[in-house]
Amino acid sequence: MIKSSSVFFSKILYRNIGDITGSVIGKLNDLILDFSSTRPIVKAIEIRNGKRKLYVSSNNLEIYNDESNNYSIRLNTTTLNVMVMQENEFFIARDFLDKQIVDINGKKVERVNDVMIGMIQGKWNIVAADIGLRGILRRLGVEYPLIRIASTFKKEFRNRLVYWENVQPLSKEISNLKLVTSMNKLTTLHAADIADIIEELDKQNQINIFNNLDNIQAAQVLEEMESDVQLSLLETLSDEKASDILEIMPADEAADILEEITNERAEKLLTQMESENSMEIRELMEYAEKTAGSLMTKEYITLKSEMRVDKALQKLRESKPEEGVTHNIYLTNDKDKFVGVVTLFDIVTSESFVKLSELMLTNGMSVYDEDKIDRVMELMRKYNLLIVPVIDDSRELVGVLSLNDLLEEYIRLRRHVA
């Protein structure tokens, strides 16, 4: 027999476990984990002897295997260190096997079919989750027979391992403290990836993950979600938290969500926001569906057309706008009427004394806020525009509309039709 330093959990689950004299104590029924370190440590063993359960320290756990991959387990000690388990303990078999996890590297939800544990610095740790078919075959006890059969057809059953560094556990049995700690992995992903992952989860895990995001990231993730998931999660939030998150989102995105809920709750959420933010959202909600005004965003930069380049740059430095709204600068005259567009590149590369009006693009196209989406799409296609300013009847700039916003609306409408 060879002493093992790593083993798949299914190989030792329900096997007899003996003491140093060779006497059988019972069967290994489960392993209990400690999440206080970077990698979960096996802190205790659940041993079943008939109807009785015993919890002992894993410090003296030794695992052996022979040439045929048969495993035996023993506790290398003369005395058993019996432990008392708390209600919120995390068990491998009970809380991890067959449960959902997030593969952070693959950016998707997977099912745990088996678990690999390994000896690291004198402690048994979780090393990886097996998400492949071989993990299921191993648990059924038919791993090697089917591998031999498959090999005759030149097929392979490979282990599909997700190493712990890339595992985000989702079990509802994990205490809030443990979940928050492990959430650090998930929150490193892009908001769109987190949204895709949450959409794959069951309702309870959706709530667990979303509630452990900070408000800024929650707003970014909510913006990327499908409408039905947005509304489902919004129902679970208090009015205060929901209004805080919606207030962070772009006004047009918040307006779209509020239009899908009851008027009573929408009004509650709007009244809890800062007046300037709620006013912007209310204005967008007043537009008829499928119009430019209903899809436009109010996040843009305006400058006076007669302003010089040096003054324009100074104003931009002072206002510190977000990166996503700085490509195009929209120009207005002294009566606040829209007159044209200038790019940030042209401003930066021009002499300081040049007026912005001299840098205006020749195709300073615009659409009216009441224009139908079909007309706007046709105009943007014809002139190869990625973004277009939106004006009202008095030619005041009221927003901007991007091709991306139009495409998202087009896809949404197609889904409703389907």
Coordinates of N, CA and C in Angstrom, one line a residue, residues 100-269:
Q100 N -24.2 23.5 -7.9 CA -23.7 24.4 -8.9 C -22.5 25.2 -8.4
I101 N -21.5 25.4 -9.2 CA -20.4 26.3 -8.9 C -20.2 27.2 -10.1
V102 N -19.5 28.2 -10.0 CA -19.1 29.1 -11.1 C -17.6 28.8 -11.4
D103 N -17.4 28.4 -12.7 CA -16.0 28.3 -13.1 C -15.6 29.7 -13.5
I104 N -14.7 30.4 -12.7 CA -14.4 31.8 -12.9 C -13.6 31.9 -14.2
N105 N -12.7 30.9 -14.5 CA -11.9 31.0 -15.7 C -12.7 30.8 -17.0
G106 N -13.7 29.8 -16.9 CA -14.5 29.5 -18.0 C -15.7 30.4 -18.1
K107 N -16.0 31.2 -17.0 CA -17.1 32.2 -16.9 C -18.4 31.5 -17.2
K108 N -18.6 30.4 -16.5 CA -19.9 29.7 -16.7 C -20.2 28.8 -15.5
V109 N -21.5 28.5 -15.4 CA -22.0 27.6 -14.3 C -21.8 26.2 -14.6
E110 N -21.2 25.4 -13.6 CA -21.0 24.0 -13.8 C -21.6 23.2 -12.7
R111 N -21.7 21.9 -12.8 CA -22.1 21.0 -11.8 C -21.0 20.2 -11.3
V112 N -20.9 20.1 -9.9 CA -19.8 19.3 -9.3 C -20.1 17.8 -9.3
N113 N -19.3 17.0 -10.0 CA -19.5 15.6 -10.1 C -18.6 14.8 -9.1
D114 N -17.5 15.5 -8.7 CA -16.6 14.9 -7.8 C -15.6 16.0 -7.3
V115 N -14.9 15.7 -6.2 CA -14.0 16.6 -5.6 C -12.6 16.0 -5.4
M116 N -11.5 16.7 -5.8 CA -10.2 16.2 -5.5 C -9.7 16.9 -4.2
I117 N -9.2 16.1 -3.3 CA -8.5 16.7 -2.1 C -7.0 16.3 -2.1
G118 N -6.2 17.1 -1.6 CA -4.8 16.9 -1.6 C -4.1 17.4 -0.3
M119 N -3.0 16.7 0.1 CA -2.3 17.1 1.3 C -1.3 18.3 0.9
I120 N -1.6 19.4 1.6 CA -0.7 20.6 1.4 C -0.3 21.1 2.7
Q121 N 1.0 21.2 2.9 CA 1.6 21.7 4.2 C 0.9 21.0 5.4
G122 N 0.8 19.6 5.3 CA 0.4 18.8 6.4 C -1.1 18.9 6.6
K123 N -1.9 19.5 5.7 CA -3.4 19.6 5.9 C -4.0 19.1 4.6
W124 N -5.2 18.4 4.8 CA -5.9 18.0 3.6 C -6.8 19.2 3.1
N125 N -6.6 19.6 1.8 CA -7.3 20.7 1.2 C -8.2 20.3 0.0
I126 N -9.2 21.1 -0.3 CA -9.8 20.9 -1.6 C -8.9 21.5 -2.6
V127 N -8.6 20.7 -3.6 CA -7.7 21.1 -4.7 C -8.5 21.5 -6.0
A128 N -9.5 20.7 -6.3 CA -10.3 21.0 -7.5 C -11.6 20.3 -7.5
A129 N -12.5 20.8 -8.3 CA -13.8 20.2 -8.6 C -13.8 19.5 -9.9
D130 N -14.3 18.3 -10.0 CA -14.4 17.6 -11.2 C -15.8 17.8 -11.8
I131 N -15.8 18.4 -13.0 CA -17.1 18.7 -13.6 C -17.4 17.9 -14.8
G132 N -16.6 16.8 -15.1 CA -16.7 16.0 -16.3 C -17.5 14.7 -16.1
L133 N -17.7 14.0 -17.2 CA -18.4 12.8 -17.2 C -17.7 11.7 -16.3
R134 N -16.3 11.8 -16.4 CA -15.5 10.8 -15.6 C -15.8 10.9 -14.1
G135 N -16.1 12.0 -13.6 CA -16.4 12.2 -12.2 C -17.7 11.4 -11.9
I136 N -18.7 11.4 -12.8 CA -19.9 10.7 -12.6 C -19.7 9.2 -12.6
L137 N -18.9 8.7 -13.6 CA -18.6 7.3 -13.8 C -17.8 6.8 -12.5
R138 N -16.9 7.6 -12.0 CA -16.1 7.3 -10.8 C -17.1 7.0 -9.6
R139 N -18.0 7.9 -9.5 CA -19.0 7.7 -8.3 C -19.9 6.5 -8.5
L140 N -20.1 6.1 -9.8 CA -21.0 5.0 -10.0 C -20.2 3.7 -9.9
G141 N -18.8 3.8 -9.8 CA -18.0 2.6 -9.7 C -17.7 1.9 -11.0
V142 N -18.0 2.6 -12.1 CA -17.7 2.0 -13.5 C -16.7 2.8 -14.3
E143 N -15.9 3.6 -13.6 CA -14.9 4.4 -14.3 C -14.0 3.6 -15.2
Y144 N -13.2 2.7 -14.6 CA -12.2 2.0 -15.3 C -12.8 1.0 -16.4
P145 N -13.8 0.2 -16.1 CA -14.4 -0.6 -17.1 C -14.8 0.2 -18.4
L146 N -15.5 1.3 -18.2 CA -15.9 2.1 -19.3 C -14.7 2.8 -20.0
I147 N -13.7 3.1 -19.3 CA -12.5 3.7 -19.9 C -11.8 2.6 -20.8
R148 N -11.8 1.4 -20.4 CA -11.2 0.3 -21.2 C -12.1 0.1 -22.4
I149 N -13.4 0.1 -22.3 CA -14.3 -0.1 -23.4 C -14.1 1.1 -24.4
A150 N -14.0 2.3 -23.9 CA -13.9 3.5 -24.7 C -12.6 3.5 -25.5
S151 N -11.5 2.9 -24.9 CA -10.2 2.9 -25.5 C -10.2 2.1 -26.8
T152 N -11.0 1.0 -26.8 CA -11.1 0.2 -28.0 C -11.7 0.9 -29.2
F153 N -12.4 2.0 -28.9 CA -13.0 2.8 -30.0 C -12.2 4.1 -30.1
K154 N -11.0 4.1 -29.5 CA -10.1 5.3 -29.5 C -10.7 6.5 -29.0
K155 N -11.5 6.3 -27.9 CA -12.2 7.5 -27.2 C -11.5 7.6 -25.8
E156 N -11.6 8.8 -25.3 CA -11.0 9.0 -24.0 C -12.0 9.7 -23.1
F157 N -12.0 9.3 -21.8 CA -12.7 10.0 -20.8 C -11.7 10.7 -19.9
R158 N -11.6 12.0 -20.2 CA -10.6 12.8 -19.4 C -11.3 13.5 -18.2
N159 N -10.5 13.7 -17.2 CA -11.0 14.4 -16.0 C -11.1 15.9 -16.4
R160 N -12.2 16.5 -16.1 CA -12.4 17.9 -16.4 C -12.4 18.6 -15.0
L161 N -11.2 19.2 -14.7 CA -11.0 19.7 -13.3 C -11.1 21.3 -13.4
V162 N -11.8 21.8 -12.4 CA -11.7 23.3 -12.2 C -11.0 23.5 -10.9
Y163 N -9.7 24.0 -10.9 CA -8.9 24.1 -9.7 C -9.5 25.2 -8.8
W164 N -9.3 25.0 -7.5 CA -10.0 25.8 -6.5 C -9.9 27.3 -6.8
E165 N -8.7 27.7 -7.3 CA -8.5 29.1 -7.5 C -9.5 29.7 -8.5
N166 N -10.2 28.9 -9.3 CA -11.2 29.3 -10.3 C -12.6 28.9 -9.9
V167 N -12.8 28.4 -8.6 CA -14.1 27.9 -8.2 C -14.8 29.0 -7.4
Q168 N -16.0 29.3 -7.7 CA -16.9 30.1 -6.9 C -18.0 29.2 -6.4
P169 N -18.0 28.8 -5.1 CA -19.1 27.9 -4.6 C -20.4 28.7 -4.4
L170 N -21.5 28.1 -4.6 CA -22.8 28.8 -4.6 C -23.8 28.2 -3.6
S171 N -23.4 27.1 -2.9 CA -24.3 26.5 -2.0 C -25.0 27.4 -1.0
K172 N -26.3 27.3 -0.8 CA -27.0 28.2 0.1 C -26.6 27.8 1.6
E173 N -25.9 26.7 1.7 CA -25.5 26.3 3.1 C -24.3 27.1 3.6
I174 N -23.6 27.7 2.7 CA -22.4 28.5 3.1 C -22.9 29.7 3.9
S175 N -22.3 30.0 5.0 CA -22.7 31.2 5.8 C -22.4 32.4 5.0
N176 N -23.1 33.5 5.4 CA -22.8 34.8 4.7 C -21.4 35.2 4.7
L177 N -20.7 35.0 5.8 CA -19.3 35.4 5.9 C -18.5 34.6 4.9
K178 N -18.7 33.3 4.8 CA -17.9 32.5 3.8 C -18.3 32.9 2.4
L179 N -19.6 33.2 2.1 CA -20.0 33.6 0.8 C -19.3 34.9 0.4
V180 N -19.3 35.8 1.3 CA -18.7 37.1 1.0 C -17.2 37.0 0.7
T181 N -16.6 36.1 1.4 CA -15.1 35.9 1.2 C -14.9 35.3 -0.2
S182 N -15.7 34.3 -0.5 CA -15.5 33.6 -1.8 C -16.0 34.5 -3.0
M183 N -16.9 35.5 -2.7 CA -17.4 36.3 -3.7 C -16.3 37.2 -4.4
N184 N -15.1 37.3 -3.7 CA -14.0 38.1 -4.2 C -13.6 37.6 -5.6
K185 N -13.8 36.3 -5.8 CA -13.4 35.7 -7.1 C -14.4 36.1 -8.2
L186 N -15.6 36.0 -7.9 CA -16.7 36.3 -8.9 C -16.6 37.8 -9.3
T187 N -16.4 38.7 -8.3 CA -16.4 40.1 -8.6 C -15.3 40.6 -9.4
T188 N -14.3 39.7 -9.7 CA -13.2 40.2 -10.6 C -13.6 40.1 -12.1
L189 N -14.8 39.5 -12.4 CA -15.2 39.3 -13.8 C -15.9 40.6 -14.2
H190 N -16.0 40.7 -15.6 CA -16.8 41.8 -16.2 C -18.2 41.7 -15.8
A191 N -18.9 42.8 -15.7 CA -20.3 42.8 -15.3 C -21.2 42.0 -16.2
A192 N -20.9 42.0 -17.5 CA -21.6 41.2 -18.5 C -21.5 39.7 -18.2
D193 N -20.3 39.3 -17.8 CA -20.0 37.9 -17.5 C -20.7 37.5 -16.2
I194 N -20.7 38.3 -15.2 CA -21.5 38.1 -14.0 C -23.0 38.0 -14.2
A195 N -23.5 38.8 -15.1 CA -24.9 38.8 -15.5 C -25.2 37.5 -16.1
D196 N -24.4 37.0 -17.1 CA -24.6 35.7 -17.7 C -24.6 34.6 -16.7
I197 N -23.7 34.6 -15.8 CA -23.6 33.6 -14.8 C -24.9 33.5 -13.9
I198 N -25.3 34.7 -13.4 CA -26.5 34.8 -12.5 C -27.7 34.3 -13.3
E199 N -27.8 34.6 -14.6 CA -29.0 34.2 -15.3 C -29.1 32.6 -15.4
E200 N -28.0 31.9 -15.3 CA -28.0 30.5 -15.4 C -28.3 29.8 -14.0
L201 N -28.3 30.6 -13.0 CA -28.5 30.0 -11.6 C -30.0 29.9 -11.2
D202 N -30.3 29.1 -10.2 CA -31.6 29.0 -9.7 C -31.9 30.3 -8.9
K203 N -33.2 30.5 -8.6 CA -33.6 31.8 -8.0 C -32.9 32.1 -6.7
Q204 N -32.7 31.1 -5.8 CA -32.1 31.4 -4.5 C -30.6 31.8 -4.7
N205 N -29.9 31.2 -5.6 CA -28.5 31.5 -5.8 C -28.4 32.9 -6.6
Q206 N -29.3 33.2 -7.4 CA -29.4 34.5 -8.1 C -29.4 35.6 -7.0
I207 N -30.3 35.4 -6.0 CA -30.5 36.4 -4.9 C -29.2 36.4 -4.1
N208 N -28.6 35.3 -3.7 CA -27.4 35.2 -2.9 C -26.3 36.0 -3.5
I209 N -26.0 35.7 -4.8 CA -24.9 36.4 -5.5 C -25.2 37.9 -5.7
F210 N -26.4 38.2 -6.1 CA -26.6 39.6 -6.4 C -26.6 40.5 -5.1
N211 N -27.1 39.9 -4.0 CA -27.2 40.7 -2.8 C -25.8 40.9 -2.2
N212 N -24.8 40.1 -2.6 CA -23.4 40.3 -2.1 C -22.6 41.1 -3.0
L213 N -23.1 41.7 -4.0 CA -22.4 42.7 -4.9 C -22.6 44.1 -4.2
D214 N -21.6 44.9 -4.3 CA -21.8 46.3 -3.8 C -22.7 47.0 -4.8
N215 N -23.3 48.1 -4.4 CA -24.3 48.8 -5.2 C -23.8 49.2 -6.6
I216 N -22.5 49.6 -6.7 CA -22.0 50.0 -8.0 C -22.0 48.9 -8.9
Q217 N -21.4 47.7 -8.5 CA -21.3 46.6 -9.3 C -22.7 46.0 -9.6
A218 N -23.6 46.0 -8.6 CA -24.9 45.5 -8.8 C -25.6 46.3 -9.9
A219 N -25.4 47.6 -9.9 CA -26.0 48.4 -11.0 C -25.5 48.0 -12.4
Q220 N -24.2 47.8 -12.4 CA -23.5 47.4 -13.7 C -24.0 46.1 -14.2
V221 N -24.2 45.1 -13.2 CA -24.6 43.8 -13.6 C -26.1 43.8 -14.0
L222 N -26.9 44.5 -13.2 CA -28.3 44.6 -13.5 C -28.6 45.2 -14.9
E223 N -27.7 46.1 -15.3 CA -27.9 46.7 -16.6 C -27.6 45.7 -17.8
E224 N -26.8 44.7 -17.5 CA -26.5 43.7 -18.5 C -27.5 42.5 -18.6
M225 N -28.4 42.4 -17.6 CA -29.3 41.3 -17.5 C -30.5 41.3 -18.5
E226 N -31.1 40.2 -18.7 CA -32.3 40.1 -19.4 C -33.4 40.7 -18.6
S227 N -34.4 41.2 -19.2 CA -35.5 42.0 -18.5 C -36.2 41.1 -17.4
D228 N -36.5 39.8 -17.7 CA -37.2 39.0 -16.7 C -36.4 38.8 -15.5
V229 N -35.1 38.6 -15.6 CA -34.2 38.4 -14.5 C -34.1 39.8 -13.7
Q230 N -34.0 40.9 -14.4 CA -33.9 42.2 -13.7 C -35.1 42.3 -12.8
L231 N -36.3 42.1 -13.4 CA -37.5 42.3 -12.6 C -37.6 41.3 -11.4
S232 N -37.2 40.1 -11.7 CA -37.3 39.1 -10.6 C -36.4 39.5 -9.4
L233 N -35.2 40.0 -9.7 CA -34.3 40.4 -8.6 C -34.8 41.6 -7.9
L234 N -35.3 42.6 -8.7 CA -35.8 43.8 -8.2 C -36.9 43.6 -7.1
E235 N -37.7 42.5 -7.4 CA -38.8 42.2 -6.4 C -38.3 41.8 -5.1
T236 N -37.0 41.3 -5.0 CA -36.5 40.8 -3.8 C -35.8 41.9 -3.0
L237 N -35.6 43.0 -3.6 CA -34.8 44.1 -2.9 C -35.8 45.1 -2.2
S238 N -35.3 45.6 -1.1 CA -36.0 46.6 -0.4 C -36.1 47.9 -1.3
D239 N -37.1 48.8 -1.0 CA -37.2 50.0 -1.8 C -35.9 50.8 -1.7
E240 N -35.3 50.9 -0.6 CA -34.1 51.7 -0.4 C -33.0 51.2 -1.3
K241 N -32.7 49.9 -1.2 CA -31.6 49.3 -2.0 C -31.9 49.4 -3.5
A242 N -33.1 49.1 -3.8 CA -33.5 49.1 -5.3 C -33.3 50.5 -5.8
S243 N -33.7 51.5 -5.1 CA -33.6 52.9 -5.6 C -32.1 53.3 -5.7
D244 N -31.3 52.9 -4.7 CA -29.9 53.2 -4.7 C -29.2 52.6 -5.9
I245 N -29.6 51.4 -6.3 CA -29.0 50.7 -7.4 C -29.4 51.4 -8.7
L246 N -30.7 51.6 -8.9 CA -31.3 52.2 -10.1 C -30.7 53.7 -10.3
E247 N -30.5 54.3 -9.2 CA -29.9 55.7 -9.3 C -28.5 55.7 -9.9
I248 N -27.8 54.6 -9.6 CA -26.4 54.6 -10.2 C -26.4 54.2 -11.7
M249 N -27.4 53.5 -12.1 CA -27.5 53.1 -13.5 C -27.7 54.3 -14.4
P250 N -27.4 54.2 -15.7 CA -27.7 55.2 -16.7 C -29.2 55.4 -16.7
A251 N -29.7 56.7 -16.8 CA -31.1 57.0 -16.7 C -32.0 56.2 -17.6
D252 N -31.5 56.0 -18.8 CA -32.3 55.3 -19.8 C -32.5 53.8 -19.4
E253 N -31.5 53.2 -18.8 CA -31.6 51.8 -18.4 C -32.6 51.7 -17.2
A254 N -32.5 52.7 -16.3 CA -33.3 52.7 -15.1 C -34.8 52.9 -15.5
A255 N -35.0 53.8 -16.5 CA -36.3 54.1 -17.0 C -37.0 52.8 -17.6
D256 N -36.2 52.1 -18.4 CA -36.7 50.9 -19.0 C -37.2 49.9 -17.9
I257 N -36.4 49.7 -16.8 CA -36.8 48.8 -15.8 C -38.1 49.3 -15.1
L258 N -38.1 50.6 -14.7 CA -39.2 51.1 -14.0 C -40.5 51.1 -14.8
E259 N -40.4 51.1 -16.1 CA -41.6 51.0 -16.9 C -42.2 49.6 -16.9
E260 N -41.5 48.6 -16.4 CA -42.0 47.3 -16.4 C -42.6 46.9 -15.1
I261 N -42.5 47.7 -14.1 CA -43.0 47.4 -12.8 C -44.3 48.2 -12.5
T262 N -44.9 47.9 -11.4 CA -46.2 48.7 -11.1 C -45.9 50.2 -10.9
N263 N -46.9 51.0 -11.3 CA -46.8 52.4 -11.2 C -46.5 52.8 -9.7
E264 N -47.2 52.1 -8.8 CA -47.0 52.4 -7.4 C -45.6 52.2 -6.9
R265 N -45.0 51.1 -7.2 CA -43.6 50.9 -6.7 C -42.6 51.8 -7.5
A266 N -42.9 52.0 -8.8 CA -42.0 52.9 -9.6 C -41.9 54.2 -8.9
E267 N -43.1 54.7 -8.5 CA -43.2 56.0 -7.9 C -42.4 56.0 -6.5
K268 N -42.6 55.0 -5.8 CA -41.9 54.9 -4.5 C -40.3 55.0 -4.7
L269 N -39.9 54.2 -5.7 CA -38.4 54.2 -6.0 C -37.9 55.6 -6.5

